[in-house]
Structure formats: C-alpha cells, structure tokens
GROMACS .gro file of C-alpha atoms in nm:
model
  146
    1MET     CA    1  10.201  13.678  10.400
    2ASP     CA    2   9.903  13.455  10.332
    3ARG     CA    3   9.894  13.094  10.220
    4ASP     CA    4   9.878  13.164   9.846
    5GLU     CA    5  10.178  13.394   9.859
    6ARG     CA    6  10.385  13.132  10.043
    7ARG     CA    7  10.301  12.880   9.772
    8GLY     CA    8  10.404  13.123   9.502
    9VAL     CA    9  10.054  13.158   9.361
   10VAL     CA   10   9.979  13.489   9.199
   11ARG     CA   11   9.634  13.620   9.280
   12ALA     CA   12   9.403  13.692   8.991
   13THR     CA   13   9.252  14.034   8.965
   14SER     CA   14   8.911  13.897   8.873
   15TYR     CA   15   8.733  13.563   8.876
   16ALA     CA   16   8.749  13.549   8.497
   17ASP     CA   17   9.130  13.508   8.518
   18VAL     CA   18   9.112  13.203   8.745
   19PRO     CA   19   9.136  12.873   8.553
   20ARG     CA   20   8.853  12.648   8.664
   21GLN     CA   21   8.905  12.275   8.669
   22LEU     CA   22   8.619  12.034   8.703
   23TRP     CA   23   8.841  11.737   8.779
   24VAL     CA   24   9.176  11.729   8.956
   25GLU     CA   25   9.385  11.410   8.922
   26GLU     CA   26   9.538  11.288   9.243
   27PRO     CA   27   9.779  10.995   9.262
   28ALA     CA   28   9.637  10.671   9.401
   29VAL     CA   29   9.729  10.613   9.763
   30SER     CA   30   9.702  10.235   9.748
   31ARG     CA   31   9.709   9.969   9.479
   32ARG     CA   32   9.389   9.857   9.314
   33MET     CA   33   9.231   9.536   9.441
   34ALA     CA   34   9.251   9.228   9.222
   35ASP     CA   35   8.939   9.154   9.017
   36PRO     CA   36   8.826   8.841   9.209
   37VAL     CA   37   8.879   9.017   9.543
   38ARG     CA   38   8.686   9.324   9.425
   39THR     CA   39   8.402   9.104   9.301
   40ALA     CA   40   8.383   8.926   9.637
   41ALA     CA   41   8.393   9.260   9.822
   42VAL     CA   42   8.108   9.406   9.613
   43ARG     CA   43   7.904   9.091   9.670
   44ALA     CA   44   7.969   9.112  10.046
   45VAL     CA   45   7.865   9.478  10.062
   46ILE     CA   46   7.542   9.409   9.875
   47ILE     CA   47   7.458   9.110  10.096
   48ALA     CA   48   7.541   9.302  10.415
   49SER     CA   49   7.328   9.599  10.312
   50LEU     CA   50   7.034   9.375  10.225
   51THR     CA   51   7.073   9.202  10.562
   52MET     CA   52   7.060   9.534  10.745
   53ILE     CA   53   6.750   9.638  10.551
   54GLN     CA   54   6.590   9.304  10.629
   55GLY     CA   55   6.675   9.343  10.998
   56MET     CA   56   6.518   9.688  11.002
   57VAL     CA   57   6.202   9.556  10.836
   58ALA     CA   58   6.187   9.274  11.091
   59PHE     CA   59   6.222   9.525  11.374
   60LEU     CA   60   5.949   9.751  11.235
   61CYS     CA   61   5.719   9.450  11.177
   62THR     CA   62   5.777   9.348  11.538
   63LEU     CA   63   5.687   9.696  11.662
   64THR     CA   64   5.365   9.701  11.462
   65GLY     CA   65   5.269   9.349  11.564
   66SER     CA   66   5.248   9.225  11.208
   67TRP     CA   67   5.221   8.854  11.126
   68LEU     CA   68   5.531   8.902  10.905
   69ALA     CA   69   5.753   8.973  11.208
   70PHE     CA   70   5.838   8.611  11.294
   71PRO     CA   71   5.934   8.501  10.939
   72MET     CA   72   6.136   8.820  10.894
   73VAL     CA   73   6.329   8.762  11.218
   74LEU     CA   74   6.407   8.405  11.114
   75SER     CA   75   6.521   8.513  10.768
   76SER     CA   76   6.728   8.795  10.923
   77VAL     CA   77   6.916   8.542  11.132
   78GLY     CA   78   6.982   8.335  10.819
   79SER     CA   79   7.088   8.644  10.627
   80THR     CA   80   7.331   8.735  10.903
   81VAL     CA   81   7.499   8.396  10.861
   82VAL     CA   82   7.516   8.448  10.484
   83ALA     CA   83   7.659   8.800  10.527
   84THR     CA   84   7.925   8.669  10.763
   85TRP     CA   85   8.010   8.401  10.508
   86ALA     CA   86   8.037   8.666  10.234
   87VAL     CA   87   8.278   8.875  10.440
   88LEU     CA   88   8.490   8.568  10.511
   89ASP     CA   89   8.483   8.495  10.137
   90VAL     CA   90   8.649   8.832  10.071
   91TRP     CA   91   8.925   8.748  10.319
   92VAL     CA   92   8.979   8.398  10.178
   93THR     CA   93   8.975   8.522   9.817
   94ARG     CA   94   9.237   8.783   9.905
   95GLN     CA   95   9.460   8.525  10.071
   96VAL     CA   96   9.428   8.286   9.777
   97TRP     CA   97   9.507   8.565   9.532
   98ASN     CA   98   9.821   8.661   9.726
   99GLN     CA   99   9.937   8.298   9.742
  100ARG     CA  100   9.879   8.227   9.373
  101ASN     CA  101  10.011   8.549   9.229
  102GLY     CA  102  10.273   8.632   9.487
  103VAL     CA  103  10.300   8.934   9.705
  104VAL     CA  104  10.447   9.232   9.524
  105SER     CA  105  10.786   9.290   9.676
  106ILE     CA  106  10.889   9.645   9.730
  107PRO     CA  107  11.244   9.767   9.662
  108SER     CA  108  11.324   9.789  10.032
  109SER     CA  109  11.231   9.426  10.085
  110THR     CA  110  11.486   9.237  10.293
  111ALA     CA  111  11.448   8.918  10.092
  112ARG     CA  112  11.509   9.101   9.767
  113GLN     CA  113  11.820   9.267   9.906
  114LEU     CA  114  11.958   8.933  10.028
  115ARG     CA  115  11.896   8.773   9.687
  116ARG     CA  116  12.073   9.061   9.519
  117GLU     CA  117  12.375   9.023   9.751
  118ARG     CA  118  12.390   8.645   9.695
  119ARG     CA  119  12.367   8.693   9.318
  120THR     CA  120  12.652   8.947   9.326
  121ALA     CA  121  12.864   8.713   9.541
  122ARG     CA  122  12.804   8.423   9.298
  123ARG     CA  123  12.900   8.638   8.999
  124THR     CA  124  13.218   8.750   9.174
  125ALA     CA  125  13.306   8.391   9.267
  126ARG     CA  126  13.251   8.273   8.907
  127ALA     CA  127  13.461   8.559   8.769
  128ASP     CA  128  13.741   8.477   9.016
  129ALA     CA  129  13.725   8.108   8.921
  130ARG     CA  130  13.747   8.194   8.549
  131GLN     CA  131  14.040   8.425   8.611
  132ALA     CA  132  14.221   8.159   8.816
  133GLU     CA  133  14.158   7.903   8.541
  134ARG     CA  134  14.303   8.141   8.279
  135ILE     CA  135  14.610   8.203   8.492
  136ARG     CA  136  14.655   7.829   8.552
  137ARG     CA  137  14.623   7.751   8.180
  138SER     CA  138  14.864   8.024   8.079
  139ARG     CA  139  15.123   7.901   8.333
  140SER     CA  140  15.085   7.538   8.229
  141GLY     CA  141  15.120   7.643   7.863
  142ARG     CA  142  15.448   7.823   7.938
  143LEU     CA  143  15.586   7.530   8.136
  144SER     CA  144  15.515   7.280   7.859
  145ARG     CA  145  15.688   7.499   7.598
  146ALA     CA  146  16.006   7.537   7.803
   0.00000   0.00000   0.00000
C-alpha cells in the first residue's frame, strides 16, 4: 500500500484527470507583525543589506589598492553602527507595541483562568447575599404581621 492509498486518494488514470492548482492556501503558523514593527524590520533589513554591500566594496577596494578604500572602510564602520541601531529599533518598537496594545492572552492563560474563577466566585457570593436578604425580608415581614 503506497502513500496515496493510505490517504484515501484515488489515482487518476491519466494526467488530464488530475486537478492542477497553482496556489494552495496553508494556514498561517504565526500571527502577523504589527505595522510599526514590520516597518522597522523592513528598514533594518534594508540598512543591514546596504551595510554588507558597502563592506564588500570596501574589501574589494582594499584588495585593489584603490584610493576609495580608506573612505569606504570608515563609512562601513559608521554603517555598522547604524545597522545595529536599526536592529535595536525593531526590538524596542516591538516592546513598545506590546506594552501599549497589550499582549494577546491565549485561552490557556493562567491569569485569564484566575480572573474567570474570581468573577464566578463574586457572582456566587452576590447571588447568595441577595438570597439571604430575600429570606431575611420575608421572615421579618411574617413576624411583623403576626
């Protein structure tokens, strides 16, 4: 028994019978990044790639003995600092976004479960207090009539 038979797939007799799909939707594995975080990440990738290109040009200029080697090495060092700053900006932007908009709590979250239990306990306590008040009122009403 081959793989297709185990899956329950019926084999086509010819290639004309096989449905061809150009695009197959797959569910997303992780949530999408927030817009400011994505913007910072794209900016960091562009800056880092330009820094690597600049470093390669500086290296090749050094090998050839070009007069451009020294200015390129200096600017590569500066670009490395800027690229590091851009990567840190992604991290900081992500932290700020999480603090401002809250972390999405998942159903198995411990804090959410505790809040749910406290809320249920408060509702039960209020219902018991209302019931006790009704009983007390009905007893006091009977005593005053007698």
